[in-house]
GROMACS .gro file of C-alpha atoms in nm:
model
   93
    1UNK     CA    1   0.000   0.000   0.000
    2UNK     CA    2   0.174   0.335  -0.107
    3UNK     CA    3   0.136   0.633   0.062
    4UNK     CA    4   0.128   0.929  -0.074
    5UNK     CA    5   0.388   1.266   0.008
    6UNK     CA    6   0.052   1.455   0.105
    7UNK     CA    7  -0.063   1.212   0.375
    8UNK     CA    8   0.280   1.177   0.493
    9UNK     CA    9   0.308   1.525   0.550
   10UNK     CA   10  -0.019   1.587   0.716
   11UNK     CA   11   0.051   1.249   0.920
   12UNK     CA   12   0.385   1.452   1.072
   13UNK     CA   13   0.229   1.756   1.075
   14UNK     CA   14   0.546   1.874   0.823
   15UNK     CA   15   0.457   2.147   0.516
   16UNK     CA   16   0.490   1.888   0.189
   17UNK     CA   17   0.759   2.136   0.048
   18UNK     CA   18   1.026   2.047   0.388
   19UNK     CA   19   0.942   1.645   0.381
   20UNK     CA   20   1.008   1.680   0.018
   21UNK     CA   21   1.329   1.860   0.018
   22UNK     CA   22   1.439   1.644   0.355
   23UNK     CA   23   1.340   1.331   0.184
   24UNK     CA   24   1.533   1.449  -0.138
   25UNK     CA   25   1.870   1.538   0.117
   26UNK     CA   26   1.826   1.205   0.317
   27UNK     CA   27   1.807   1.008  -0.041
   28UNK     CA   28   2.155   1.192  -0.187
   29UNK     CA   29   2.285   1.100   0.184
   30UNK     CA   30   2.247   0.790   0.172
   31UNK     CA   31   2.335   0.696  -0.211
   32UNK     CA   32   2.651   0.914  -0.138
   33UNK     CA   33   2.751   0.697   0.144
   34UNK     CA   34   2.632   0.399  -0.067
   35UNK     CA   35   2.903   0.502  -0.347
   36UNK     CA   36   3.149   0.597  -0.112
   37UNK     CA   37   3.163   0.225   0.062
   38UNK     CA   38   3.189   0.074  -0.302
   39UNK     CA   39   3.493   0.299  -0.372
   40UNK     CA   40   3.645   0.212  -0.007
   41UNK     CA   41   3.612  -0.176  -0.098
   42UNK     CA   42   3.781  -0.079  -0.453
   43UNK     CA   43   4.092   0.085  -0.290
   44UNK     CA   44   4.116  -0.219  -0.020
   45UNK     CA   45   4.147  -0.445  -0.305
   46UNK     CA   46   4.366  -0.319  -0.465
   47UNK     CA   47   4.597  -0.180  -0.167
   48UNK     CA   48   4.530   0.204  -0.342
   49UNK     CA   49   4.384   0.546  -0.217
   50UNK     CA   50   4.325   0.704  -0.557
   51UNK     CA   51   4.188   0.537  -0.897
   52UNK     CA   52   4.496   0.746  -1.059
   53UNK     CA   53   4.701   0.523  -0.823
   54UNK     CA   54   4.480   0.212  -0.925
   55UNK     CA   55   4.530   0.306  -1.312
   56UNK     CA   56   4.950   0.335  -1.227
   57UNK     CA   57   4.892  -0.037  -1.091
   58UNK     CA   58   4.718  -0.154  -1.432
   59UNK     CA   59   4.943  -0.003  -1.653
   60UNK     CA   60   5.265  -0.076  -1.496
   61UNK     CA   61   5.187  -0.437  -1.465
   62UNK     CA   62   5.176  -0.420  -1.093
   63UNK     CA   63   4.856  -0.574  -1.042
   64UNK     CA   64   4.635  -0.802  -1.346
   65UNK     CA   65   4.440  -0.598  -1.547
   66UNK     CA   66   4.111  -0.831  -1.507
   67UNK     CA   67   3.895  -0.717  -1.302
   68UNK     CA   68   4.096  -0.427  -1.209
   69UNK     CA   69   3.974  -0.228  -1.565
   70UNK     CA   70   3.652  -0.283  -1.499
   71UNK     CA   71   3.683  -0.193  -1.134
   72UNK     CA   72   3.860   0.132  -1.235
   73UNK     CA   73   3.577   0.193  -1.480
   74UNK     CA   74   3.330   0.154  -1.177
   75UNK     CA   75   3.524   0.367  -0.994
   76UNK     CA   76   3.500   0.648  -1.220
   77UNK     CA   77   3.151   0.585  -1.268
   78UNK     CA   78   3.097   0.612  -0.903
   79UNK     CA   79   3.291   0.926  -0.873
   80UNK     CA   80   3.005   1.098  -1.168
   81UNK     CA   81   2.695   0.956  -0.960
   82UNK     CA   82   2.857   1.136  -0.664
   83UNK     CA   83   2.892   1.485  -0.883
   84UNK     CA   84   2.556   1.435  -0.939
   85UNK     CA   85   2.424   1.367  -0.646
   86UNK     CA   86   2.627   1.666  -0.515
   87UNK     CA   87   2.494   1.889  -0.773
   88UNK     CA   88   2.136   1.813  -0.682
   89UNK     CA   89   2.187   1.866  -0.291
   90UNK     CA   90   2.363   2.218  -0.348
   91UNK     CA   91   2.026   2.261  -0.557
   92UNK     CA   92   1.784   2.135  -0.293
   93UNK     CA   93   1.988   2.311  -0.016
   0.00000   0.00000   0.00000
């Protein structure tokens, strides 16, 4: 059973326009954190604190390139949906 933003708000007794723009904040929060624990597990593998440093790795040989490429290509992914999801808190904010 969905409920809806409206009933939600009158349920808390919190103007729709603050539960949205909390909701929005607590979402980009959370994601964020998400992202960030993906990244952390990324640099533990690999023994690195910077994809840079994870691309050195790959090209020098140090480490085998499978998985790490496609790690490194998550990575960077990872770091966008962050921007992103930066962009739109400075925006809801």
């Amino acid at each position: 059973m969905a409920v809806s933003l409206a009933e939600v708000s009158r349920r808390l007794e919190i103007p729709p326009e603050e539960l949205e723009k909390k909701s929005i904040l607590s979402f980009v929060t959370h994601e964020v954190r998400l992202a960030n624990w993906d990244i952390s597990d990324i640099e533990e593998r690999y023994g690195v604190s910077s994809r840079i440093e994870l691309e050195e790795k790959i090209k020098t040989e140090a480490i085998m390139s499978h998985p790490a490429w496609e790690d490194l290509i998550h990575w960077e992914n990872l770091e966008e949906y962050i921007a992103r999801l930066r962009t739109i808190e400075e925006e809801v904010k």
